[in-house]
CSV table of C-alpha atoms in Angstrom, one decimal:
chain,number,residue,atom,x,y,z
A,776,MET,CA,0.0,0.0,0.0
A,777,ASP,CA,1.2,3.5,-0.8
A,778,GLY,CA,-0.7,5.2,2.0
A,779,SER,CA,-2.1,7.8,-0.4
A,780,GLY,CA,-5.6,7.3,1.0
A,781,VAL,CA,-4.7,8.2,4.6
A,782,GLU,CA,-6.9,10.9,6.0
A,783,LEU,CA,-6.5,13.2,9.0
A,784,ARG,CA,-9.7,11.8,10.6
A,785,GLN,CA,-8.1,8.4,10.6
A,786,LEU,CA,-5.0,9.7,12.3
A,787,ARG,CA,-7.1,11.5,14.9
A,788,CYS,CA,-9.0,8.3,15.5
A,789,LEU,CA,-5.8,6.3,16.0
A,790,VAL,CA,-4.4,8.9,18.5
A,791,SER,CA,-7.7,9.1,20.4
A,792,ILE,CA,-7.9,5.3,20.8
A,793,VAL,CA,-4.4,5.1,22.2
A,794,GLU,CA,-4.8,8.2,24.4
A,795,GLU,CA,-8.3,7.2,25.8
A,796,GLY,CA,-7.4,3.6,26.2
A,797,THR,CA,-10.6,2.1,24.7
A,798,PHE,CA,-12.7,2.3,21.6
A,799,THR,CA,-15.7,3.4,23.7
A,800,ASP,CA,-13.9,6.3,25.3
A,801,ALA,CA,-12.3,7.3,21.9
A,802,ALA,CA,-15.8,7.4,20.4
A,803,ILE,CA,-17.0,9.7,23.2
A,804,THR,CA,-14.1,12.0,22.7
A,805,LEU,CA,-14.6,12.1,18.9
A,806,GLY,CA,-18.3,12.4,19.2
A,807,VAL,CA,-19.0,9.4,17.0
A,808,SER,CA,-20.2,5.8,17.5
A,809,GLN,CA,-18.0,3.0,18.7
A,810,ALA,CA,-18.7,1.3,15.4
A,811,ALA,CA,-17.5,4.4,13.5
A,812,VAL,CA,-14.2,4.3,15.4
A,813,SER,CA,-13.7,0.6,14.6
A,814,ARG,CA,-14.4,1.3,10.9
A,815,THR,CA,-12.1,4.3,10.8
A,816,LEU,CA,-9.2,2.4,12.3
A,817,ALA,CA,-9.8,-0.6,10.0
A,818,SER,CA,-9.7,1.7,7.0
A,819,LEU,CA,-6.4,3.2,8.2
A,820,GLU,CA,-4.9,-0.2,8.7
A,821,GLN,CA,-6.1,-1.2,5.2
A,822,ALA,CA,-4.7,2.0,3.6
A,823,LEU,CA,-1.3,1.3,5.3
A,824,GLY,CA,-1.4,-2.4,4.9
A,825,VAL,CA,-0.3,-3.0,8.5
A,826,ARG,CA,-1.8,-3.8,11.8
A,827,LEU,CA,-1.6,-0.8,14.2
A,828,LEU,CA,-3.3,-1.9,17.4
A,829,ARG,CA,-3.4,-5.1,19.4
A,830,ARG,CA,-6.7,-5.5,21.3
A,831,THR,CA,-7.4,-7.7,24.3
A,832,SER,CA,-10.5,-7.9,26.5
A,833,ARG,CA,-9.1,-5.2,28.8
A,834,GLU,CA,-6.8,-2.9,26.8
A,835,VAL,CA,-5.7,-1.6,23.5
A,836,ASN,CA,-2.0,-1.3,22.7
A,837,PRO,CA,-0.1,-0.2,19.6
A,838,THR,CA,2.0,-2.8,17.7
A,839,ALA,CA,5.6,-2.1,17.0
A,840,ILE,CA,4.8,-0.4,13.7
A,841,GLY,CA,1.7,1.1,15.3
A,842,THR,CA,4.0,2.9,17.8
A,843,ARG,CA,6.0,4.4,15.0
A,844,VAL,CA,2.9,5.4,13.0
A,845,LEU,CA,1.4,6.9,16.2
A,846,ALA,CA,4.5,9.2,16.6
A,847,HIS,CA,4.2,10.4,13.0
A,848,ALA,CA,0.4,10.9,13.4
A,849,ARG,CA,0.9,13.1,16.5
A,850,ARG,CA,3.5,15.2,14.7
A,851,VAL,CA,1.3,15.6,11.6
A,852,LEU,CA,-1.8,16.5,13.6
A,853,GLY,CA,0.3,19.0,15.6
A,854,GLU,CA,1.5,20.6,12.4
A,855,VAL,CA,-2.1,20.7,11.0
A,856,ASP,CA,-3.4,22.3,14.2
A,857,GLU,CA,-0.6,24.9,14.0
A,858,LEU,CA,-1.5,25.5,10.4
A,859,VAL,CA,-5.1,26.2,11.4
A,860,ARG,CA,-4.1,28.5,14.2
A,861,GLU,CA,-1.9,30.4,11.8
A,862,ALA,CA,-4.6,30.7,9.1
A,863,THR,CA,-7.3,31.7,11.6
A,864,SER,CA,-5.4,33.9,14.0
A,865,GLY,CA,-6.4,36.9,11.8
A,866,HIS,CA,-4.5,40.0,12.9
A,867,THR,CA,-4.3,39.3,16.6
A,868,ARG,CA,-0.6,38.4,16.3
A,869,LEU,CA,2.4,40.3,14.9
A,870,ARG,CA,5.6,38.3,14.3
A,871,VAL,CA,8.7,40.4,13.7
A,872,GLY,CA,11.7,38.5,12.4
A,873,TYR,CA,15.3,39.3,12.6
A,874,ALA,CA,18.5,37.6,11.5
A,875,TRP,CA,21.4,38.5,13.9
A,876,SER,CA,20.1,41.2,16.2
A,877,ALA,CA,16.7,42.6,16.7
A,878,LEU,CA,16.6,46.3,17.5
A,879,GLY,CA,19.5,46.5,19.9
A,880,ARG,CA,18.8,48.8,22.9
A,881,HIS,CA,15.4,49.6,21.5
A,882,THR,CA,14.1,46.1,21.7
A,883,PRO,CA,12.7,46.2,25.3
A,884,ALA,CA,11.1,49.6,24.7
A,885,PHE,CA,9.5,48.4,21.5
A,886,GLN,CA,8.0,45.4,23.2
A,887,ARG,CA,6.7,47.3,26.2
A,888,ARG,CA,5.3,50.2,24.3
A,889,TRP,CA,3.7,48.0,21.7
A,890,ARG,CA,2.0,46.0,24.4
A,891,ALA,CA,0.7,49.2,26.0
A,892,ALA,CA,-0.5,50.8,22.7
A,893,HIS,CA,-1.8,47.6,21.0
A,894,PRO,CA,-2.9,45.1,23.6
A,895,GLU,CA,-5.1,43.4,21.0
A,896,VAL,CA,-2.1,42.4,18.9
A,897,ASP,CA,0.4,40.0,20.5
A,898,LEU,CA,4.0,40.9,19.5
A,899,HIS,CA,6.5,38.0,18.9
A,900,LEU,CA,10.1,38.5,18.0
A,901,VAL,CA,11.5,35.6,15.9
A,902,ARG,CA,15.1,34.9,15.0
A,903,VAL,CA,15.5,33.4,11.6
A,904,ASN,CA,19.0,33.5,10.1
A,905,HIS,CA,18.0,34.0,6.5
A,906,ALA,CA,18.4,37.0,4.1
A,907,THR,CA,14.8,38.2,4.7
A,908,ALA,CA,14.8,37.2,8.4
A,909,GLY,CA,12.0,34.7,7.8
A,910,LEU,CA,9.8,36.9,5.7
A,911,ALA,CA,10.2,34.8,2.5
A,912,GLU,CA,9.8,31.6,4.5
A,913,GLY,CA,6.5,32.7,6.1
A,914,ALA,CA,8.0,32.7,9.6
A,915,CYS,CA,7.2,36.3,10.3
A,916,ASP,CA,4.9,39.2,9.2
A,917,LEU,CA,7.5,41.9,9.4
A,918,ALA,CA,11.3,41.6,9.2
A,919,VAL,CA,14.0,43.8,10.7
A,920,VAL,CA,16.7,43.9,7.9
A,921,ARG,CA,19.8,46.1,7.5
A,922,ARG,CA,20.0,46.1,3.8
A,923,PRO,CA,17.4,46.7,1.1
A,924,PRO,CA,15.4,43.6,0.1
A,925,SER,CA,16.4,42.4,-3.3
A,926,ASP,CA,13.2,40.5,-3.8
A,927,HIS,CA,10.5,42.6,-5.6
A,928,ARG,CA,7.8,40.9,-3.6
A,929,PHE,CA,8.9,42.8,-0.5
A,930,ASP,CA,8.7,46.5,0.4
A,931,SER,CA,10.6,48.2,3.2
A,932,ALA,CA,10.9,51.5,5.1
A,933,ILE,CA,13.9,52.9,7.0
A,934,VAL,CA,13.1,53.3,10.7
A,935,GLY,CA,16.5,54.4,11.9
A,936,LEU,CA,20.3,54.4,11.6
A,937,GLU,CA,22.9,52.5,13.7
A,938,ARG,CA,26.6,53.1,14.0
A,939,ARG,CA,29.1,50.5,12.7
A,940,LEU,CA,31.1,48.8,15.4
A,941,CYS,CA,34.2,46.7,15.2
A,942,ALA,CA,34.1,43.5,17.3
A,943,MET,CA,37.5,42.2,18.5
A,944,ALA,CA,39.1,40.1,21.2
A,945,SER,CA,39.3,42.0,24.5
A,946,ASP,CA,43.1,41.6,24.5
A,947,ASP,CA,43.5,43.0,21.0
A,948,PRO,CA,45.8,46.0,20.8
A,949,LEU,CA,43.0,48.0,19.1
A,950,ALA,CA,40.8,47.4,22.2
A,951,ARG,CA,42.8,50.0,24.1
A,952,ARG,CA,41.4,52.7,21.7
A,953,ARG,CA,38.0,54.4,22.2
A,954,SER,CA,37.3,54.2,18.4
A,955,ILE,CA,39.1,53.0,15.3
A,956,ARG,CA,39.2,53.7,11.6
A,957,LEU,CA,38.6,51.3,8.7
A,958,ALA,CA,42.3,51.5,7.8
A,959,ASP,CA,43.2,50.1,11.3
A,960,ILE,CA,41.7,46.7,10.4
A,961,SER,CA,42.5,46.6,6.6
A,962,GLY,CA,45.3,44.2,7.3
A,963,ARG,CA,43.2,41.9,9.5
A,964,THR,CA,41.0,38.9,8.6
A,965,LEU,CA,37.4,40.0,8.7
A,966,LEU,CA,34.5,37.6,9.5
A,967,VAL,CA,31.5,38.2,7.3
A,968,ASP,CA,28.1,36.7,6.8
A,969,ARG,CA,27.3,37.4,3.1
A,970,ARG,CA,23.8,36.0,3.4
A,971,THR,CA,22.5,38.3,6.1
A,972,GLY,CA,25.3,40.6,7.2
A,973,THR,CA,25.9,44.3,6.5
A,974,THR,CA,29.6,44.2,6.0
A,975,THR,CA,31.5,43.7,2.7
A,976,THR,CA,35.0,44.6,1.7
A,977,GLU,CA,33.6,47.4,-0.4
A,978,LEU,CA,33.8,49.6,2.7
A,979,TRP,CA,37.5,49.8,2.0
A,980,PRO,CA,39.4,51.2,-1.0
A,981,PRO,CA,40.2,48.4,-3.5
A,982,ASP,CA,43.9,48.3,-2.6
A,983,THR,CA,43.4,48.1,1.2
A,984,ARG,CA,40.6,45.6,1.5
A,985,PRO,CA,41.0,43.0,4.3
A,986,ALA,CA,41.0,39.3,3.9
A,987,THR,CA,37.7,37.6,4.7
A,988,GLU,CA,36.3,34.4,6.1
A,989,GLU,CA,32.6,33.5,6.1
A,990,THR,CA,30.3,32.5,9.0
A,991,HIS,CA,26.6,32.2,9.1
A,992,ASP,CA,25.9,32.3,12.9
A,993,VAL,CA,26.4,35.0,15.4
A,994,ASP,CA,27.5,32.7,18.1
A,995,ASP,CA,30.2,31.2,15.9
A,996,TRP,CA,31.2,34.7,14.9
A,997,LEU,CA,31.7,35.7,18.5
A,998,VAL,CA,33.6,32.6,19.4
A,999,MET,CA,36.0,33.0,16.4
A,1000,ILE,CA,36.5,36.7,17.2
A,1001,SER,CA,37.3,35.9,20.8
A,1002,THR,CA,40.4,33.9,19.7
A,1003,GLY,CA,42.0,37.1,18.5
A,1004,ARG,CA,42.5,35.7,14.9
A,1005,TYR,CA,39.6,37.7,13.5
A,1006,VAL,CA,37.7,40.9,13.7
A,1007,GLY,CA,34.1,41.7,12.7
A,1008,VAL,CA,32.3,44.9,11.7
A,1009,THR,CA,28.6,44.9,12.6
A,1010,ALA,CA,25.6,47.1,13.5
A,1011,GLU,CA,25.4,48.7,16.9
A,1012,ALA,CA,22.5,46.5,17.8
A,1013,THR,CA,24.7,43.4,17.9
A,1014,ALA,CA,26.8,44.9,20.7
A,1015,HIS,CA,23.6,45.4,22.8
A,1016,GLN,CA,22.1,42.0,22.1
A,1017,TYR,CA,25.3,39.9,22.2
A,1018,ARG,CA,27.6,40.9,25.0
A,1019,ARG,CA,30.2,38.2,25.3
A,1020,ALA,CA,33.2,37.7,27.6
A,1021,GLY,CA,36.4,38.1,25.7
A,1022,VAL,CA,34.9,40.3,23.0
A,1023,VAL,CA,34.7,44.1,22.9
A,1024,TYR,CA,33.2,46.5,20.5
A,1025,ARG,CA,34.6,49.8,19.3
A,1026,PRO,CA,33.0,52.4,17.0
A,1027,VAL,CA,34.4,52.7,13.5
A,1028,ARG,CA,34.3,56.5,13.2
A,1029,ASP,CA,34.9,56.8,9.4
A,1030,ALA,CA,32.3,54.1,8.4
A,1031,GLU,CA,28.9,55.0,7.0
A,1032,PRO,CA,26.0,54.2,9.4
A,1033,ILE,CA,23.7,51.3,8.7
A,1034,ALA,CA,20.1,51.8,7.8
A,1035,VAL,CA,17.7,49.7,9.8
A,1036,ARG,CA,14.6,48.7,7.8
A,1037,LEU,CA,11.3,47.1,8.4
A,1038,ALA,CA,10.3,44.9,5.5
A,1039,TRP,CA,6.9,43.3,4.6
A,1040,TRP,CA,5.1,41.5,1.8
A,1041,ARG,CA,4.2,44.2,-0.8
A,1042,ASP,CA,0.9,42.6,-1.8
A,1043,ASP,CA,-0.2,41.4,1.7
A,1044,PRO,CA,1.0,43.8,4.4
A,1045,HIS,CA,0.0,43.1,8.0
A,1046,PRO,CA,-2.5,45.7,9.2
A,1047,ALA,CA,-0.2,46.7,12.0
A,1048,THR,CA,2.7,47.5,9.6
A,1049,GLN,CA,2.3,51.2,9.7
A,1050,ALA,CA,1.9,51.3,13.5
A,1051,ALA,CA,5.2,49.3,13.8
A,1052,ILE,CA,7.0,51.6,11.5
A,1053,GLU,CA,5.9,54.7,13.4
A,1054,LEU,CA,6.8,53.3,16.8
A,1055,LEU,CA,10.2,52.2,15.7
A,1056,THR,CA,10.9,55.4,13.9
A,1057,GLU,CA,10.1,57.3,17.1
A,1058,LEU,CA,12.3,55.1,19.2
A,1059,TYR,CA,15.3,55.5,16.9
A,1060,ARG,CA,14.7,59.3,16.5
A,1061,THR,CA,14.5,60.0,20.2
A,1062,ALA,CA,17.3,57.7,21.3
């Protein structure tokens, strides 16, 4: 059997029988007759071509294959329930995605002020280390990004600016300075994330560009920098969100600031998009 005839109602029936312990109790839970429960289970076993439950006069237990099918059934039903919640939640939830750092020192204020101004819309921050911070993957409704979206399906607005900071080992000679210049690190090895990061060698003149190595995770980035072999250039928010022993941040005084953007689906913006833009713009402006 290829299992192509398996239905959700059959999986729910299987799970109910095992969880309730009897066909009678499962029927009560499902709101159907005991005969309907028996027929549904039989149709599932026929579709799969295996026996799923072992019945005695006192109890019902899954077979070995039944135990494995049960685990998959619970996972499938859980995902379906989440799908339904996602589709029917309307606009009572706002998920804001980010890749490396959210909004730096503004993150707590954004959460508190949003809750006070919009108690009817639950705010959730979601870390997704992708170029659109989860927007393209459907993991969020709005995304905090620090470079313009290249995908024409998305629109964005600048909500603020952040300084560029250099991350280095705490015992690095440059750590003794209050700030540095781009030229100070042109001879170093720079850790970059080309997928989601804001730093490229184009910040330097062609003949003074540093060597680079690539990373895709902020924790790996911090660990590698703490060894003293690498440095990183990042948005100011990273320093607020990821304080790490052995790593210090210094302003890069001759580097252009980074524009912080809020991005959304152009054809299907969340109704709270404008409110989020206005609040974040105010937070960055008054900082």
